[in-house]
């Protein structure tokens, strides 16, 4: 099957709308993608044209979108591009939708804390110590307490 897969980097432009449907959860939001370029005359970065996409998520991805995203969040969206043209009240309308396969926060512009959703009956696993990657396995100093990196801010 030939499909156009895209990866779009931008900001959440509208509050995600979450719905429980007969065939599973669904969520949608608008994604704003603005091109930036270096203006040699002004010696500064300049914003170019902004493209807007409607992003659709289904099932577990929709549930996680509803719980994780809000307006202004920088995100990366990967999915199938769907361009549709229709006529409404005599005018031709074209829309660009992305049927999302994966969505995540853009960590080049901030931090994020990942949490797995827990199902009923699941036990929460005990946190495991972080390995010391600079020591040989089995060396005596490997038993030293692990150091935890603290992020600058967690969203």
mmCIF file of N, CA and C in Angstrom, residues 13-145:
data_model
loop_
_atom_site.group_PDB
_atom_site.id
_atom_site.type_symbol
_atom_site.label_atom_id
_atom_site.label_comp_id
_atom_site.label_asym_id
_atom_site.label_seq_id
_atom_site.Cartn_x
_atom_site.Cartn_y
_atom_site.Cartn_z
ATOM 1 N N UNK A 13 -1.911 23.841 18.377
ATOM 2 C CA UNK A 13 -2.587 25.131 18.185
ATOM 3 C C UNK A 13 -3.963 25.190 18.821
ATOM 4 N N UNK A 14 -4.619 24.051 19.025
ATOM 5 C CA UNK A 14 -5.937 24.024 19.655
ATOM 6 C C UNK A 14 -5.946 22.955 20.743
ATOM 7 N N UNK A 15 -6.801 23.139 21.729
ATOM 8 C CA UNK A 15 -6.926 22.146 22.795
ATOM 9 C C UNK A 15 -7.386 20.825 22.183
ATOM 10 N N UNK A 16 -6.699 19.710 22.477
ATOM 11 C CA UNK A 16 -7.135 18.418 21.936
ATOM 12 C C UNK A 16 -8.566 18.089 22.361
ATOM 13 N N UNK A 17 -9.348 17.579 21.409
ATOM 14 C CA UNK A 17 -10.727 17.168 21.658
ATOM 15 C C UNK A 17 -10.725 15.652 21.724
ATOM 16 N N UNK A 18 -11.114 15.113 22.883
ATOM 17 C CA UNK A 18 -11.108 13.662 23.117
ATOM 18 C C UNK A 18 -12.540 13.156 23.127
ATOM 19 N N UNK A 19 -12.768 12.027 22.439
ATOM 20 C CA UNK A 19 -14.106 11.426 22.418
ATOM 21 C C UNK A 19 -13.994 9.915 22.520
ATOM 22 N N UNK A 20 -14.925 9.333 23.267
ATOM 23 C CA UNK A 20 -15.078 7.871 23.309
ATOM 24 C C UNK A 20 -16.132 7.503 22.279
ATOM 25 N N UNK A 21 -15.735 6.748 21.262
ATOM 26 C CA UNK A 21 -16.655 6.335 20.205
ATOM 27 C C UNK A 21 -16.927 4.841 20.313
ATOM 28 N N UNK A 22 -17.867 4.347 19.527
ATOM 29 C CA UNK A 22 -18.222 2.925 19.560
ATOM 30 C C UNK A 22 -17.038 2.043 19.187
ATOM 31 N N UNK A 23 -16.173 2.504 18.283
ATOM 32 C CA UNK A 23 -15.027 1.688 17.856
ATOM 33 C C UNK A 23 -13.736 2.066 18.569
ATOM 34 N N UNK A 24 -13.812 2.833 19.661
ATOM 35 C CA UNK A 24 -12.627 3.178 20.443
ATOM 36 C C UNK A 24 -12.465 4.679 20.593
ATOM 37 N N UNK A 25 -11.438 5.056 21.328
ATOM 38 C CA UNK A 25 -11.188 6.469 21.609
ATOM 39 C C UNK A 25 -10.662 7.178 20.364
ATOM 40 N N UNK A 26 -10.947 8.487 20.283
ATOM 41 C CA UNK A 26 -10.459 9.318 19.189
ATOM 42 C C UNK A 26 -10.132 10.697 19.754
ATOM 43 N N UNK A 27 -9.071 11.300 19.236
ATOM 44 C CA UNK A 27 -8.700 12.655 19.641
ATOM 45 C C UNK A 27 -8.208 13.398 18.410
ATOM 46 N N UNK A 28 -8.434 14.715 18.424
ATOM 47 C CA UNK A 28 -7.944 15.540 17.326
ATOM 48 C C UNK A 28 -7.512 16.885 17.871
ATOM 49 N N UNK A 29 -6.541 17.488 17.178
ATOM 50 C CA UNK A 29 -6.097 18.838 17.495
ATOM 51 C C UNK A 29 -5.471 19.434 16.251
ATOM 52 N N UNK A 30 -5.294 20.757 16.258
ATOM 53 C CA UNK A 30 -4.651 21.433 15.147
ATOM 54 C C UNK A 30 -3.181 21.626 15.491
ATOM 55 N N UNK A 31 -2.338 21.391 14.506
ATOM 56 C CA UNK A 31 -0.892 21.529 14.644
ATOM 57 C C UNK A 31 -0.428 22.682 13.765
ATOM 58 N N UNK A 32 0.299 23.631 14.352
ATOM 59 C CA UNK A 32 0.859 24.755 13.601
ATOM 60 C C UNK A 32 2.328 24.473 13.331
ATOM 61 N N UNK A 33 2.721 24.503 12.064
ATOM 62 C CA UNK A 33 4.099 24.247 11.659
ATOM 63 C C UNK A 33 4.597 25.484 10.919
ATOM 64 N N UNK A 34 5.557 26.180 11.522
ATOM 65 C CA UNK A 34 6.078 27.413 10.943
ATOM 66 C C UNK A 34 7.522 27.215 10.500
ATOM 67 N N UNK A 35 7.779 27.521 9.237
ATOM 68 C CA UNK A 35 9.143 27.446 8.715
ATOM 69 C C UNK A 35 9.930 28.644 9.242
ATOM 70 N N UNK A 36 11.193 28.422 9.598
ATOM 71 C CA UNK A 36 12.083 29.511 10.017
ATOM 72 C C UNK A 36 13.288 29.505 9.101
ATOM 73 N N UNK A 37 13.757 30.684 8.774
ATOM 74 C CA UNK A 37 14.922 30.780 7.902
ATOM 75 C C UNK A 37 15.813 31.930 8.354
ATOM 76 N N UNK A 38 17.080 31.870 7.962
ATOM 77 C CA UNK A 38 18.061 32.889 8.308
ATOM 78 C C UNK A 38 17.987 33.998 7.255
ATOM 79 N N UNK A 39 17.634 35.207 7.690
ATOM 80 C CA UNK A 39 17.565 36.366 6.806
ATOM 81 C C UNK A 39 18.935 37.040 6.815
ATOM 82 N N UNK A 40 19.667 36.901 5.694
ATOM 83 C CA UNK A 40 21.034 37.442 5.637
ATOM 84 C C UNK A 40 21.061 38.966 5.714
ATOM 85 N N UNK A 41 20.062 39.607 5.155
ATOM 86 C CA UNK A 41 20.032 41.069 5.167
ATOM 87 C C UNK A 41 19.874 41.617 6.585
ATOM 88 N N UNK A 42 19.019 40.976 7.388
ATOM 89 C CA UNK A 42 18.764 41.434 8.758
ATOM 90 C C UNK A 42 19.654 40.729 9.778
ATOM 91 N N UNK A 43 20.352 39.685 9.354
ATOM 92 C CA UNK A 43 21.187 38.859 10.243
ATOM 93 C C UNK A 43 20.398 38.350 11.440
ATOM 94 N N UNK A 44 19.241 37.800 11.157
ATOM 95 C CA UNK A 44 18.388 37.264 12.213
ATOM 96 C C UNK A 44 17.506 36.152 11.643
ATOM 97 N N UNK A 45 16.990 35.309 12.536
ATOM 98 C CA UNK A 45 16.048 34.281 12.130
ATOM 99 C C UNK A 45 14.687 34.929 11.913
ATOM 100 N N UNK A 46 13.989 34.495 10.877
ATOM 101 C CA UNK A 46 12.692 35.060 10.531
ATOM 102 C C UNK A 46 11.685 33.931 10.362
ATOM 103 N N UNK A 47 10.461 34.159 10.845
ATOM 104 C CA UNK A 47 9.397 33.179 10.662
ATOM 105 C C UNK A 47 8.855 33.263 9.247
ATOM 106 N N UNK A 48 8.642 32.105 8.653
ATOM 107 C CA UNK A 48 8.055 32.035 7.326
ATOM 108 C C UNK A 48 6.571 31.746 7.434
ATOM 109 N N UNK A 49 6.041 31.083 6.423
ATOM 110 C CA UNK A 49 4.617 30.737 6.367
ATOM 111 C C UNK A 49 4.282 29.655 7.401
ATOM 112 N N UNK A 50 3.089 29.742 7.987
ATOM 113 C CA UNK A 50 2.617 28.728 8.932
ATOM 114 C C UNK A 50 1.605 27.825 8.246
ATOM 115 N N UNK A 51 1.847 26.520 8.301
ATOM 116 C CA UNK A 51 0.896 25.524 7.805
ATOM 117 C C UNK A 51 0.157 24.935 8.993
ATOM 118 N N UNK A 52 -1.142 24.695 8.825
ATOM 119 C CA UNK A 52 -1.945 24.082 9.874
ATOM 120 C C UNK A 52 -2.428 22.717 9.401
ATOM 121 N N UNK A 53 -2.284 21.717 10.273
ATOM 122 C CA UNK A 53 -2.743 20.358 10.003
ATOM 123 C C UNK A 53 -3.712 19.948 11.102
ATOM 124 N N UNK A 54 -4.732 19.182 10.742
ATOM 125 C CA UNK A 54 -5.577 18.558 11.750
ATOM 126 C C UNK A 54 -4.985 17.183 12.014
ATOM 127 N N UNK A 55 -4.614 16.937 13.254
ATOM 128 C CA UNK A 55 -3.999 15.663 13.639
ATOM 129 C C UNK A 55 -5.074 14.792 14.284
ATOM 130 N N UNK A 56 -5.201 13.576 13.811
ATOM 131 C CA UNK A 56 -6.157 12.604 14.340
ATOM 132 C C UNK A 56 -5.392 11.474 15.013
ATOM 133 N N UNK A 57 -5.809 11.112 16.212
ATOM 134 C CA UNK A 57 -5.213 9.987 16.948
ATOM 135 C C UNK A 57 -6.335 9.040 17.348
ATOM 136 N N UNK A 58 -6.054 7.751 17.389
ATOM 137 C CA UNK A 58 -7.063 6.749 17.728
ATOM 138 C C UNK A 58 -6.565 5.804 18.812
ATOM 139 N N UNK A 59 -7.528 5.170 19.481
ATOM 140 C CA UNK A 59 -7.298 4.154 20.507
ATOM 141 C C UNK A 59 -6.377 4.653 21.623
ATOM 142 N N UNK A 60 -5.345 3.913 21.967
ATOM 143 C CA UNK A 60 -4.473 4.267 23.101
ATOM 144 C C UNK A 60 -3.754 5.590 22.871
ATOM 145 N N UNK A 61 -3.361 5.862 21.613
ATOM 146 C CA UNK A 61 -2.704 7.128 21.309
ATOM 147 C C UNK A 61 -3.642 8.294 21.614
ATOM 148 N N UNK A 62 -4.920 8.156 21.302
ATOM 149 C CA UNK A 62 -5.899 9.208 21.583
ATOM 150 C C UNK A 62 -6.026 9.452 23.082
ATOM 151 N N UNK A 63 -6.072 8.387 23.859
ATOM 152 C CA UNK A 63 -6.168 8.521 25.312
ATOM 153 C C UNK A 63 -4.958 9.256 25.867
ATOM 154 N N UNK A 64 -3.774 8.911 25.384
ATOM 155 C CA UNK A 64 -2.550 9.556 25.868
ATOM 156 C C UNK A 64 -2.446 11.004 25.399
ATOM 157 N N UNK A 65 -2.929 11.307 24.198
ATOM 158 C CA UNK A 65 -2.957 12.688 23.716
ATOM 159 C C UNK A 65 -3.840 13.534 24.618
ATOM 160 N N UNK A 66 -5.015 13.018 24.937
ATOM 161 C CA UNK A 66 -5.947 13.751 25.795
ATOM 162 C C UNK A 66 -5.372 14.044 27.169
ATOM 163 N N UNK A 67 -4.525 13.154 27.681
ATOM 164 C CA UNK A 67 -3.954 13.326 29.012
ATOM 165 C C UNK A 67 -2.632 14.085 29.009
ATOM 166 N N UNK A 68 -2.003 14.263 27.843
ATOM 167 C CA UNK A 68 -0.637 14.779 27.815
ATOM 168 C C UNK A 68 -0.452 16.124 27.123
ATOM 169 N N UNK A 69 -1.297 16.464 26.163
ATOM 170 C CA UNK A 69 -1.041 17.653 25.349
ATOM 171 C C UNK A 69 -1.953 18.809 25.711
ATOM 172 N N UNK A 70 -1.409 20.013 25.576
ATOM 173 C CA UNK A 70 -2.207 21.227 25.739
ATOM 174 C C UNK A 70 -1.705 22.269 24.744
ATOM 175 N N UNK A 71 -2.465 23.334 24.589
ATOM 176 C CA UNK A 71 -2.145 24.375 23.612
ATOM 177 C C UNK A 71 -0.752 24.936 23.878
ATOM 178 N N UNK A 72 0.029 25.066 22.806
ATOM 179 C CA UNK A 72 1.367 25.631 22.895
ATOM 180 C C UNK A 72 2.476 24.614 23.050
ATOM 181 N N UNK A 73 2.146 23.373 23.360
ATOM 182 C CA UNK A 73 3.182 22.345 23.525
ATOM 183 C C UNK A 73 3.925 22.110 22.214
ATOM 184 N N UNK A 74 5.270 22.083 22.253
ATOM 185 C CA UNK A 74 6.026 21.725 21.057
ATOM 186 C C UNK A 74 5.997 20.204 20.881
ATOM 187 N N UNK A 75 5.591 19.742 19.700
ATOM 188 C CA UNK A 75 5.436 18.308 19.476
ATOM 189 C C UNK A 75 6.019 17.888 18.137
ATOM 190 N N UNK A 76 6.254 16.588 18.031
ATOM 191 C CA UNK A 76 6.649 15.948 16.785
ATOM 192 C C UNK A 76 5.572 14.919 16.479
ATOM 193 N N UNK A 77 5.015 14.992 15.271
ATOM 194 C CA UNK A 77 3.924 14.095 14.876
ATOM 195 C C UNK A 77 4.364 13.310 13.650
ATOM 196 N N UNK A 78 4.210 11.997 13.724
ATOM 197 C CA UNK A 78 4.483 11.143 12.573
ATOM 198 C C UNK A 78 3.190 10.442 12.205
ATOM 199 N N UNK A 79 2.885 10.413 10.906
ATOM 200 C CA UNK A 79 1.660 9.743 10.492
ATOM 201 C C UNK A 79 1.439 9.826 9.000
ATOM 202 N N UNK A 80 0.230 9.408 8.592
ATOM 203 C CA UNK A 80 -0.143 9.382 7.185
ATOM 204 C C UNK A 80 -0.802 10.711 6.806
ATOM 205 N N UNK A 81 -0.299 11.344 5.751
ATOM 206 C CA UNK A 81 -0.857 12.607 5.275
ATOM 207 C C UNK A 81 -2.084 12.325 4.410
ATOM 208 N N UNK A 82 -3.165 13.025 4.700
ATOM 209 C CA UNK A 82 -4.403 12.903 3.921
ATOM 210 C C UNK A 82 -4.806 14.310 3.489
ATOM 211 N N UNK A 83 -4.796 14.582 2.207
ATOM 212 C CA UNK A 83 -5.227 15.870 1.681
ATOM 213 C C UNK A 83 -6.594 15.668 1.052
ATOM 214 N N UNK A 84 -7.564 16.456 1.515
ATOM 215 C CA UNK A 84 -8.945 16.300 1.050
ATOM 216 C C UNK A 84 -9.437 17.613 0.456
ATOM 217 N N UNK A 85 -10.216 17.510 -0.609
ATOM 218 C CA UNK A 85 -10.864 18.663 -1.216
ATOM 219 C C UNK A 85 -12.358 18.387 -1.244
ATOM 220 N N UNK A 86 -13.135 19.376 -0.793
ATOM 221 C CA UNK A 86 -14.583 19.224 -0.804
ATOM 222 C C UNK A 86 -15.212 20.562 -1.144
ATOM 223 N N UNK A 87 -16.474 20.522 -1.537
ATOM 224 C CA UNK A 87 -17.206 21.738 -1.872
ATOM 225 C C UNK A 87 -18.241 21.982 -0.783
ATOM 226 N N UNK A 88 -18.166 23.187 -0.171
ATOM 227 C CA UNK A 88 -19.135 23.591 0.857
ATOM 228 C C UNK A 88 -19.752 24.908 0.424
ATOM 229 N N UNK A 89 -21.063 24.911 0.300
ATOM 230 C CA UNK A 89 -21.803 26.118 -0.074
ATOM 231 C C UNK A 89 -21.219 26.765 -1.327
ATOM 232 N N UNK A 90 -20.857 25.944 -2.285
ATOM 233 C CA UNK A 90 -20.353 26.440 -3.548
ATOM 234 C C UNK A 90 -18.876 26.795 -3.575
ATOM 235 N N UNK A 91 -18.191 26.704 -2.435
ATOM 236 C CA UNK A 91 -16.761 27.010 -2.393
ATOM 237 C C UNK A 91 -15.956 25.735 -2.205
ATOM 238 N N UNK A 92 -14.803 25.704 -2.854
ATOM 239 C CA UNK A 92 -13.914 24.556 -2.738
ATOM 240 C C UNK A 92 -13.013 24.727 -1.511
ATOM 241 N N UNK A 93 -12.955 23.716 -0.654
ATOM 242 C CA UNK A 93 -12.124 23.725 0.556
ATOM 243 C C UNK A 93 -11.127 22.586 0.488
ATOM 244 N N UNK A 94 -9.895 22.864 0.852
ATOM 245 C CA UNK A 94 -8.855 21.847 0.914
ATOM 246 C C UNK A 94 -8.342 21.769 2.341
ATOM 247 N N UNK A 95 -8.228 20.559 2.869
ATOM 248 C CA UNK A 95 -7.706 20.377 4.225
ATOM 249 C C UNK A 95 -6.601 19.334 4.216
ATOM 250 N N UNK A 96 -5.643 19.525 5.092
ATOM 251 C CA UNK A 96 -4.539 18.576 5.232
ATOM 252 C C UNK A 96 -4.628 17.967 6.618
ATOM 253 N N UNK A 97 -4.828 16.663 6.675
ATOM 254 C CA UNK A 97 -4.941 15.936 7.936
ATOM 255 C C UNK A 97 -3.774 14.987 8.077
ATOM 256 N N UNK A 98 -3.398 14.704 9.310
ATOM 257 C CA UNK A 98 -2.387 13.687 9.596
ATOM 258 C C UNK A 98 -3.037 12.638 10.480
ATOM 259 N N UNK A 99 -3.098 11.410 9.989
ATOM 260 C CA UNK A 99 -3.576 10.274 10.774
ATOM 261 C C UNK A 99 -2.363 9.770 11.555
ATOM 262 N N UNK A 100 -2.254 10.175 12.816
ATOM 263 C CA UNK A 100 -1.034 9.994 13.604
ATOM 264 C C UNK A 100 -0.757 8.533 13.949
ATOM 265 N N UNK A 101 0.519 8.189 13.851
ATOM 266 C CA UNK A 101 1.028 6.894 14.290
ATOM 267 C C UNK A 101 1.782 7.084 15.603
ATOM 268 N N UNK A 102 2.485 8.218 15.722
ATOM 269 C CA UNK A 102 3.252 8.524 16.937
ATOM 270 C C UNK A 102 3.256 10.035 17.159
ATOM 271 N N UNK A 103 3.161 10.430 18.419
ATOM 272 C CA UNK A 103 3.195 11.842 18.801
ATOM 273 C C UNK A 103 4.048 11.941 20.062
ATOM 274 N N UNK A 104 4.925 12.930 20.103
ATOM 275 C CA UNK A 104 5.741 13.122 21.301
ATOM 276 C C UNK A 104 6.128 14.573 21.472
ATOM 277 N N UNK A 105 6.478 14.940 22.695
ATOM 278 C CA UNK A 105 6.979 16.286 22.952
ATOM 279 C C UNK A 105 8.340 16.462 22.277
ATOM 280 N N UNK A 106 8.612 17.672 21.781
ATOM 281 C CA UNK A 106 9.886 17.998 21.149
ATOM 282 C C UNK A 106 10.880 18.342 22.256
ATOM 283 N N UNK A 107 11.768 17.413 22.580
ATOM 284 C CA UNK A 107 12.693 17.582 23.701
ATOM 285 C C UNK A 107 13.826 18.551 23.390
ATOM 286 N N UNK A 108 13.916 19.036 22.156
ATOM 287 C CA UNK A 108 14.908 20.073 21.864
ATOM 288 C C UNK A 108 14.422 21.428 22.384
ATOM 289 N N UNK A 109 13.151 21.505 22.772
ATOM 290 C CA UNK A 109 12.593 22.771 23.250
ATOM 291 C C UNK A 109 12.073 22.701 24.673
ATOM 292 N N UNK A 110 12.361 21.631 25.395
ATOM 293 C CA UNK A 110 11.925 21.518 26.785
ATOM 294 C C UNK A 110 12.066 20.092 27.276
ATOM 295 N N UNK A 111 11.605 19.865 28.491
ATOM 296 C CA UNK A 111 11.690 18.533 29.086
ATOM 297 C C UNK A 111 10.297 17.943 29.244
ATOM 298 N N UNK A 112 10.257 16.651 29.443
ATOM 299 C CA UNK A 112 8.999 15.945 29.605
ATOM 300 C C UNK A 112 9.245 14.742 30.497
ATOM 301 N N UNK A 113 8.254 14.334 31.257
ATOM 302 C CA UNK A 113 8.371 13.156 32.115
ATOM 303 C C UNK A 113 7.429 12.083 31.582
ATOM 304 N N UNK A 114 7.979 10.956 31.187
ATOM 305 C CA UNK A 114 7.185 9.867 30.613
ATOM 306 C C UNK A 114 6.595 9.012 31.720
ATOM 307 N N UNK A 115 5.307 8.698 31.606
ATOM 308 C CA UNK A 115 4.634 7.799 32.539
ATOM 309 C C UNK A 115 3.828 6.797 31.737
ATOM 310 N N UNK A 116 4.025 5.526 32.028
ATOM 311 C CA UNK A 116 3.225 4.497 31.378
ATOM 312 C C UNK A 116 1.853 4.463 32.035
ATOM 313 N N UNK A 117 0.803 4.302 31.233
ATOM 314 C CA UNK A 117 -0.524 4.173 31.845
ATOM 315 C C UNK A 117 -0.630 2.819 32.549
ATOM 316 N N UNK A 118 -1.222 2.820 33.724
ATOM 317 C CA UNK A 118 -1.363 1.574 34.485
ATOM 318 C C UNK A 118 -2.749 0.998 34.253
ATOM 319 N N UNK A 119 -2.785 -0.295 34.003
ATOM 320 C CA UNK A 119 -4.053 -0.990 33.845
ATOM 321 C C UNK A 119 -4.491 -1.491 35.202
ATOM 322 N N UNK A 120 -5.786 -1.679 35.364
ATOM 323 C CA UNK A 120 -6.289 -2.187 36.632
ATOM 324 C C UNK A 120 -5.704 -3.560 36.913
ATOM 325 N N UNK A 121 -5.268 -3.771 38.141
ATOM 326 C CA UNK A 121 -4.700 -5.049 38.533
ATOM 327 C C UNK A 121 -3.195 -5.105 38.377
ATOM 328 N N UNK A 122 -2.611 -4.173 37.625
ATOM 329 C CA UNK A 122 -1.161 -4.147 37.476
ATOM 330 C C UNK A 122 -0.518 -3.605 38.748
ATOM 331 N N UNK A 123 0.620 -4.174 39.079
ATOM 332 C CA UNK A 123 1.378 -3.636 40.201
ATOM 333 C C UNK A 123 2.436 -2.696 39.649
ATOM 334 N N UNK A 124 2.734 -1.661 40.395
ATOM 335 C CA UNK A 124 3.738 -0.699 39.963
ATOM 336 C C UNK A 124 5.109 -1.294 40.261
ATOM 337 N N UNK A 125 5.983 -1.419 39.238
ATOM 338 C CA UNK A 125 7.301 -2.008 39.485
ATOM 339 C C UNK A 125 8.162 -1.070 40.325
ATOM 340 N N UNK A 126 9.031 -1.677 41.146
ATOM 341 C CA UNK A 126 9.946 -0.884 41.963
ATOM 342 C C UNK A 126 10.958 -0.203 41.059
ATOM 343 N N UNK A 127 11.331 1.047 41.375
ATOM 344 C CA UNK A 127 12.314 1.724 40.527
ATOM 345 C C UNK A 127 13.653 1.004 40.575
ATOM 346 N N UNK A 128 14.275 0.894 39.414
ATOM 347 C CA UNK A 128 15.573 0.232 39.336
ATOM 348 C C UNK A 128 16.664 1.290 39.376
ATOM 349 N N UNK A 129 17.791 0.983 40.014
ATOM 350 C CA UNK A 129 18.881 1.967 40.033
ATOM 351 C C UNK A 129 19.462 2.133 38.634
ATOM 352 N N UNK A 130 19.908 3.351 38.363
ATOM 353 C CA UNK A 130 20.512 3.634 37.063
ATOM 354 C C UNK A 130 21.915 3.053 37.028
ATOM 355 N N UNK A 131 22.281 2.366 35.937
ATOM 356 C CA UNK A 131 23.623 1.793 35.875
ATOM 357 C C UNK A 131 24.674 2.889 35.706
ATOM 358 N N UNK A 132 25.867 2.601 36.200
ATOM 359 C CA UNK A 132 26.986 3.523 36.018
ATOM 360 C C UNK A 132 27.686 3.110 34.737
ATOM 361 N N UNK A 133 27.496 3.855 33.676
ATOM 362 C CA UNK A 133 27.973 3.478 32.355
ATOM 363 C C UNK A 133 29.476 3.651 32.199
ATOM 364 N N UNK A 134 30.128 4.290 33.135
ATOM 365 C CA UNK A 134 31.559 4.544 33.000
ATOM 366 C C UNK A 134 32.417 3.497 33.692
ATOM 367 N N UNK A 135 31.818 2.539 34.359
ATOM 368 C CA UNK A 135 32.568 1.508 35.087
ATOM 369 C C UNK A 135 32.414 0.169 34.370
ATOM 370 N N UNK A 136 33.409 -0.672 34.500
ATOM 371 C CA UNK A 136 33.338 -2.017 33.947
ATOM 372 C C UNK A 136 32.327 -2.833 34.749
ATOM 373 N N UNK A 137 31.556 -3.710 34.083
ATOM 374 C CA UNK A 137 30.605 -4.544 34.826
ATOM 375 C C UNK A 137 31.330 -5.397 35.863
ATOM 376 N N UNK A 138 30.768 -5.433 37.070
ATOM 377 C CA UNK A 138 31.317 -6.260 38.132
ATOM 378 C C UNK A 138 32.458 -5.605 38.897
ATOM 379 N N UNK A 139 32.833 -4.357 38.557
ATOM 380 C CA UNK A 139 33.922 -3.704 39.292
ATOM 381 C C UNK A 139 33.436 -3.312 40.685
ATOM 382 N N UNK A 140 34.356 -3.192 41.669
ATOM 383 C CA UNK A 140 33.948 -2.924 43.050
ATOM 384 C C UNK A 140 33.174 -1.617 43.215
ATOM 385 N N UNK A 141 33.491 -0.599 42.461
ATOM 386 C CA UNK A 141 32.810 0.682 42.664
ATOM 387 C C UNK A 141 31.422 0.698 42.028
ATOM 388 N N UNK A 142 31.035 -0.399 41.371
ATOM 389 C CA UNK A 142 29.702 -0.474 40.790
ATOM 390 C C UNK A 142 28.636 -0.533 41.876
ATOM 391 N N UNK A 143 29.005 -0.939 43.076
ATOM 392 C CA UNK A 143 28.053 -1.034 44.172
ATOM 393 C C UNK A 143 27.763 0.330 44.799
ATOM 394 N N UNK A 144 28.449 1.387 44.371
ATOM 395 C CA UNK A 144 28.214 2.729 44.913
ATOM 396 C C UNK A 144 26.795 3.164 44.568
ATOM 397 N N UNK A 145 26.200 4.011 45.422
ATOM 398 C CA UNK A 145 24.826 4.438 45.149
ATOM 399 C C UNK A 145 24.745 5.216 43.841
#
